[in-house]
Short mmCIF file of N, CA and C in Angstrom, two decimals:
data_model
loop_
_atom_site.label_atom_id
_atom_site.label_comp_id
_atom_site.label_asym_id
_atom_site.label_seq_id
_atom_site.Cartn_x
_atom_site.Cartn_y
_atom_site.Cartn_z
N MET H 1 11.27 -13.48 10.00
CA MET H 1 10.13 -12.60 9.84
C MET H 1 8.89 -13.32 10.36
N ASN H 2 8.14 -12.64 11.22
CA ASN H 2 6.93 -13.27 11.74
C ASN H 2 5.77 -13.06 10.76
N TYR H 3 4.67 -13.70 11.06
CA TYR H 3 3.51 -13.69 10.17
C TYR H 3 2.99 -12.28 9.91
N GLU H 4 2.90 -11.46 10.94
CA GLU H 4 2.41 -10.09 10.78
C GLU H 4 3.35 -9.26 9.90
N GLU H 5 4.65 -9.40 10.13
CA GLU H 5 5.62 -8.70 9.29
C GLU H 5 5.50 -9.15 7.84
N GLU H 6 5.25 -10.43 7.65
CA GLU H 6 5.10 -10.97 6.30
C GLU H 6 3.88 -10.36 5.59
N LEU H 7 2.78 -10.20 6.31
CA LEU H 7 1.59 -9.58 5.72
C LEU H 7 1.87 -8.16 5.26
N ILE H 8 2.56 -7.39 6.10
CA ILE H 8 2.90 -6.02 5.74
C ILE H 8 3.88 -6.00 4.58
N GLU H 9 4.83 -6.92 4.59
CA GLU H 9 5.81 -6.97 3.49
C GLU H 9 5.13 -7.32 2.17
N ILE H 10 4.17 -8.21 2.19
CA ILE H 10 3.42 -8.55 0.97
C ILE H 10 2.69 -7.31 0.44
N PHE H 11 2.07 -6.57 1.35
CA PHE H 11 1.39 -5.35 0.94
C PHE H 11 2.39 -4.35 0.34
N MET H 12 3.52 -4.15 1.00
CA MET H 12 4.52 -3.20 0.52
C MET H 12 5.13 -3.65 -0.82
N ARG H 13 5.31 -4.93 -0.99
CA ARG H 13 5.82 -5.46 -2.26
C ARG H 13 4.84 -5.15 -3.39
N THR H 14 3.55 -5.28 -3.10
CA THR H 14 2.52 -4.97 -4.09
C THR H 14 2.58 -3.49 -4.45
N LEU H 15 2.72 -2.64 -3.44
CA LEU H 15 2.81 -1.20 -3.68
C LEU H 15 4.05 -0.87 -4.49
N ARG H 16 5.18 -1.51 -4.20
CA ARG H 16 6.42 -1.27 -4.96
C ARG H 16 6.24 -1.68 -6.42
N ARG H 17 5.58 -2.81 -6.68
CA ARG H 17 5.34 -3.25 -8.06
C ARG H 17 4.50 -2.22 -8.82
N TYR H 18 3.48 -1.71 -8.13
CA TYR H 18 2.63 -0.68 -8.74
C TYR H 18 3.48 0.55 -9.08
N LEU H 19 4.33 0.95 -8.15
CA LEU H 19 5.14 2.16 -8.35
C LEU H 19 6.22 1.96 -9.42
N GLU H 20 6.67 0.73 -9.63
CA GLU H 20 7.61 0.47 -10.71
C GLU H 20 7.00 0.88 -12.05
N LYS H 21 5.72 0.65 -12.20
CA LYS H 21 5.02 0.98 -13.45
C LYS H 21 4.55 2.43 -13.48
N HIS H 22 4.04 2.94 -12.39
CA HIS H 22 3.40 4.25 -12.37
C HIS H 22 4.18 5.32 -11.61
N GLY H 23 5.31 4.97 -11.06
CA GLY H 23 6.05 5.88 -10.19
C GLY H 23 6.53 7.16 -10.85
N GLU H 24 7.03 7.07 -12.08
CA GLU H 24 7.53 8.28 -12.74
C GLU H 24 6.42 9.29 -12.94
N LYS H 25 5.25 8.81 -13.33
CA LYS H 25 4.10 9.70 -13.54
C LYS H 25 3.69 10.35 -12.21
N ILE H 26 3.66 9.54 -11.15
CA ILE H 26 3.29 10.05 -9.82
C ILE H 26 4.31 11.08 -9.35
N ALA H 27 5.60 10.78 -9.50
CA ALA H 27 6.66 11.71 -9.09
C ALA H 27 6.55 13.02 -9.85
N SER H 28 6.30 12.94 -11.13
CA SER H 28 6.17 14.14 -11.95
C SER H 28 4.97 14.99 -11.52
N MET H 29 3.84 14.33 -11.25
CA MET H 29 2.63 15.07 -10.84
C MET H 29 2.83 15.73 -9.48
N THR H 30 3.45 15.01 -8.55
CA THR H 30 3.63 15.60 -7.21
C THR H 30 4.61 16.77 -7.26
N LYS H 31 5.61 16.67 -8.11
CA LYS H 31 6.57 17.76 -8.25
C LYS H 31 5.89 18.99 -8.85
N ALA H 32 5.06 18.76 -9.87
CA ALA H 32 4.38 19.87 -10.54
C ALA H 32 3.36 20.56 -9.63
N THR H 33 2.71 19.80 -8.76
CA THR H 33 1.66 20.37 -7.92
C THR H 33 2.16 20.80 -6.55
N GLY H 34 3.33 20.34 -6.15
CA GLY H 34 3.87 20.68 -4.84
C GLY H 34 3.15 19.97 -3.69
N GLN H 35 2.53 18.85 -3.99
CA GLN H 35 1.81 18.09 -2.97
C GLN H 35 2.75 17.64 -1.86
N LYS H 36 2.20 17.57 -0.65
CA LYS H 36 2.95 17.07 0.50
C LYS H 36 2.53 15.64 0.85
N ARG H 37 1.28 15.29 0.54
CA ARG H 37 0.76 13.95 0.81
C ARG H 37 0.12 13.43 -0.47
N ILE H 38 0.08 12.12 -0.57
CA ILE H 38 -0.49 11.49 -1.76
C ILE H 38 -1.45 10.38 -1.35
N LYS H 39 -2.49 10.22 -2.12
CA LYS H 39 -3.43 9.11 -1.95
C LYS H 39 -3.44 8.31 -3.24
N ILE H 40 -3.33 7.00 -3.10
CA ILE H 40 -3.38 6.10 -4.25
C ILE H 40 -4.54 5.14 -4.02
N ALA H 41 -5.46 5.08 -4.97
CA ALA H 41 -6.57 4.15 -4.86
C ALA H 41 -6.03 2.72 -4.93
N LEU H 42 -6.38 1.91 -3.94
CA LEU H 42 -5.83 0.56 -3.88
C LEU H 42 -6.36 -0.35 -4.98
N ARG H 43 -7.47 0.03 -5.63
CA ARG H 43 -7.95 -0.78 -6.75
C ARG H 43 -6.90 -0.83 -7.86
N GLY H 44 -6.05 0.19 -7.93
CA GLY H 44 -4.98 0.21 -8.92
C GLY H 44 -3.89 -0.81 -8.64
N LEU H 45 -3.82 -1.29 -7.41
CA LEU H 45 -2.79 -2.25 -7.04
C LEU H 45 -3.21 -3.71 -7.29
N PHE H 46 -4.49 -3.93 -7.56
CA PHE H 46 -5.00 -5.30 -7.70
C PHE H 46 -4.20 -6.10 -8.72
N TRP H 47 -3.83 -5.49 -9.84
CA TRP H 47 -3.10 -6.19 -10.89
C TRP H 47 -1.68 -6.58 -10.46
N PHE H 48 -1.18 -5.97 -9.43
CA PHE H 48 0.21 -6.17 -9.00
C PHE H 48 0.32 -7.08 -7.78
N TYR H 49 -0.80 -7.56 -7.31
CA TYR H 49 -0.83 -8.40 -6.11
C TYR H 49 -0.56 -9.85 -6.46
N GLU H 50 0.35 -10.47 -5.71
CA GLU H 50 0.61 -11.91 -5.83
C GLU H 50 0.24 -12.53 -4.49
N ALA H 51 -0.66 -13.49 -4.54
CA ALA H 51 -1.17 -14.12 -3.32
C ALA H 51 -0.14 -15.09 -2.77
N ASP H 52 0.83 -14.55 -2.04
CA ASP H 52 1.90 -15.36 -1.46
C ASP H 52 1.42 -16.20 -0.28
N ILE H 53 0.30 -15.82 0.32
CA ILE H 53 -0.26 -16.56 1.45
C ILE H 53 -1.66 -17.00 1.04
N PRO H 54 -1.91 -18.30 1.02
CA PRO H 54 -3.19 -18.82 0.53
C PRO H 54 -4.43 -18.25 1.23
N GLU H 55 -4.30 -17.83 2.48
CA GLU H 55 -5.46 -17.28 3.20
C GLU H 55 -5.93 -15.94 2.62
N TYR H 56 -5.12 -15.32 1.79
CA TYR H 56 -5.45 -14.02 1.22
C TYR H 56 -5.30 -14.06 -0.30
N PRO H 57 -6.23 -14.75 -0.97
CA PRO H 57 -6.10 -14.87 -2.42
C PRO H 57 -6.35 -13.55 -3.16
N LYS H 58 -6.97 -12.57 -2.50
CA LYS H 58 -7.24 -11.27 -3.11
C LYS H 58 -6.67 -10.17 -2.24
N LEU H 59 -6.24 -9.10 -2.89
CA LEU H 59 -5.67 -7.97 -2.16
C LEU H 59 -6.68 -7.39 -1.17
N THR H 60 -7.94 -7.34 -1.54
CA THR H 60 -8.95 -6.79 -0.62
C THR H 60 -8.99 -7.57 0.69
N MET H 61 -8.79 -8.87 0.62
CA MET H 61 -8.78 -9.69 1.84
C MET H 61 -7.59 -9.32 2.73
N LEU H 62 -6.45 -9.09 2.12
CA LEU H 62 -5.26 -8.67 2.89
C LEU H 62 -5.49 -7.29 3.50
N ILE H 63 -6.04 -6.37 2.74
CA ILE H 63 -6.31 -5.03 3.24
C ILE H 63 -7.28 -5.09 4.42
N GLU H 64 -8.33 -5.87 4.29
CA GLU H 64 -9.29 -5.99 5.38
C GLU H 64 -8.66 -6.58 6.64
N GLU H 65 -7.75 -7.52 6.46
CA GLU H 65 -7.03 -8.09 7.61
C GLU H 65 -6.17 -7.02 8.29
N ILE H 66 -5.48 -6.23 7.49
CA ILE H 66 -4.66 -5.15 8.05
C ILE H 66 -5.54 -4.17 8.81
N LEU H 67 -6.68 -3.81 8.25
CA LEU H 67 -7.59 -2.87 8.90
C LEU H 67 -8.20 -3.42 10.19
N ARG H 68 -8.34 -4.73 10.26
CA ARG H 68 -8.93 -5.37 11.45
C ARG H 68 -7.97 -5.42 12.63
N LYS H 69 -6.69 -5.39 12.37
CA LYS H 69 -5.70 -5.59 13.43
C LYS H 69 -4.88 -4.33 13.67
N PRO H 70 -5.11 -3.69 14.81
CA PRO H 70 -4.37 -2.46 15.12
C PRO H 70 -2.85 -2.62 15.02
N LYS H 71 -2.34 -3.79 15.39
CA LYS H 71 -0.89 -4.01 15.32
C LYS H 71 -0.39 -3.90 13.87
N LEU H 72 -1.16 -4.44 12.93
CA LEU H 72 -0.77 -4.37 11.53
C LEU H 72 -0.85 -2.94 11.01
N LEU H 73 -1.89 -2.23 11.42
CA LEU H 73 -2.01 -0.82 11.02
C LEU H 73 -0.83 -0.01 11.53
N LYS H 74 -0.45 -0.28 12.77
CA LYS H 74 0.69 0.43 13.37
C LYS H 74 1.98 0.11 12.61
N MET H 75 2.17 -1.14 12.25
CA MET H 75 3.37 -1.53 11.51
C MET H 75 3.44 -0.80 10.17
N LEU H 76 2.31 -0.70 9.50
CA LEU H 76 2.25 -0.01 8.22
C LEU H 76 2.50 1.49 8.41
N GLU H 77 1.91 2.06 9.45
CA GLU H 77 2.09 3.48 9.73
C GLU H 77 3.53 3.80 10.11
N GLN H 78 4.23 2.86 10.74
CA GLN H 78 5.64 3.07 11.07
C GLN H 78 6.49 3.19 9.80
N LYS H 79 6.00 2.62 8.72
CA LYS H 79 6.69 2.74 7.42
C LYS H 79 6.29 4.03 6.71
N GLY H 80 5.31 4.75 7.29
CA GLY H 80 4.88 6.02 6.72
C GLY H 80 3.61 5.94 5.90
N PHE H 81 2.94 4.80 5.90
CA PHE H 81 1.77 4.59 5.06
C PHE H 81 0.54 4.29 5.91
N LYS H 82 -0.60 4.72 5.40
CA LYS H 82 -1.85 4.55 6.13
C LYS H 82 -2.93 4.15 5.13
N ILE H 83 -3.74 3.16 5.48
CA ILE H 83 -4.88 2.79 4.65
C ILE H 83 -6.08 3.57 5.14
N ILE H 84 -6.72 4.27 4.23
CA ILE H 84 -7.92 5.02 4.58
C ILE H 84 -9.07 4.55 3.68
N THR H 85 -10.28 4.84 4.13
CA THR H 85 -11.46 4.54 3.33
C THR H 85 -12.14 5.86 3.02
N TYR H 86 -12.47 6.05 1.76
CA TYR H 86 -13.17 7.25 1.34
C TYR H 86 -14.21 6.85 0.32
N GLU H 87 -15.47 7.16 0.60
CA GLU H 87 -16.59 6.81 -0.26
C GLU H 87 -16.55 5.32 -0.64
N ASN H 88 -16.40 4.48 0.37
CA ASN H 88 -16.40 3.02 0.23
C ASN H 88 -15.27 2.47 -0.64
N GLU H 89 -14.20 3.21 -0.75
CA GLU H 89 -13.04 2.74 -1.50
C GLU H 89 -11.79 2.90 -0.63
N TYR H 90 -10.87 1.94 -0.76
CA TYR H 90 -9.63 1.98 0.00
C TYR H 90 -8.57 2.79 -0.75
N TYR H 91 -7.79 3.53 0.03
CA TYR H 91 -6.66 4.29 -0.49
C TYR H 91 -5.47 4.08 0.44
N ILE H 92 -4.29 4.19 -0.13
CA ILE H 92 -3.09 4.26 0.69
C ILE H 92 -2.70 5.74 0.69
N GLU H 93 -2.43 6.26 1.87
CA GLU H 93 -2.07 7.67 2.01
C GLU H 93 -0.69 7.73 2.64
N ALA H 94 0.14 8.63 2.11
CA ALA H 94 1.50 8.75 2.64
C ALA H 94 2.08 10.10 2.27
N PRO H 95 3.10 10.53 3.03
CA PRO H 95 3.83 11.72 2.62
C PRO H 95 4.51 11.45 1.27
N VAL H 96 4.58 12.46 0.44
CA VAL H 96 5.18 12.30 -0.89
C VAL H 96 6.59 11.73 -0.78
N GLU H 97 7.37 12.18 0.22
CA GLU H 97 8.77 11.70 0.31
C GLU H 97 8.84 10.19 0.53
N LYS H 98 7.87 9.61 1.26
CA LYS H 98 7.86 8.16 1.47
C LYS H 98 7.58 7.43 0.16
N VAL H 99 6.67 7.97 -0.63
CA VAL H 99 6.36 7.37 -1.93
C VAL H 99 7.57 7.48 -2.85
N LEU H 100 8.21 8.63 -2.84
CA LEU H 100 9.40 8.82 -3.68
C LEU H 100 10.53 7.88 -3.26
N GLU H 101 10.65 7.60 -1.95
CA GLU H 101 11.65 6.64 -1.49
C GLU H 101 11.38 5.26 -2.08
N LEU H 102 10.12 4.85 -2.10
CA LEU H 102 9.79 3.54 -2.68
C LEU H 102 10.06 3.52 -4.17
N ILE H 103 9.76 4.62 -4.85
CA ILE H 103 10.01 4.71 -6.29
C ILE H 103 11.49 4.57 -6.58
N SER H 104 12.32 5.21 -5.76
CA SER H 104 13.77 5.17 -5.98
C SER H 104 14.42 3.89 -5.47
N GLY H 105 13.63 3.04 -4.81
CA GLY H 105 14.16 1.77 -4.35
C GLY H 105 14.81 1.81 -3.00
N ARG H 106 14.63 2.88 -2.25
CA ARG H 106 15.22 2.98 -0.91
C ARG H 106 14.35 2.30 0.11
#
């Protein structure tokens, strides 16, 4: 695994940890509302982040690195996820089925 893949994997691992705790609630809400896409505020992931690479001791630093590098954004988007900014806050946006795949461990 190269360095860029590792950065994306660290981000995805953090998202999976978050979904382990909150996934059932998210799945239930999306089913009830019939949503096709979901946005998750990344501030909710802060508690689940483990700084596996010393250069990124905080999740915000990793997110900013991903946003700075088009290659990293593309790698994340190939997995079905996109980081967006709305009212000065970061969100991860994805089709509901991609989020449900992570919840189910696929």
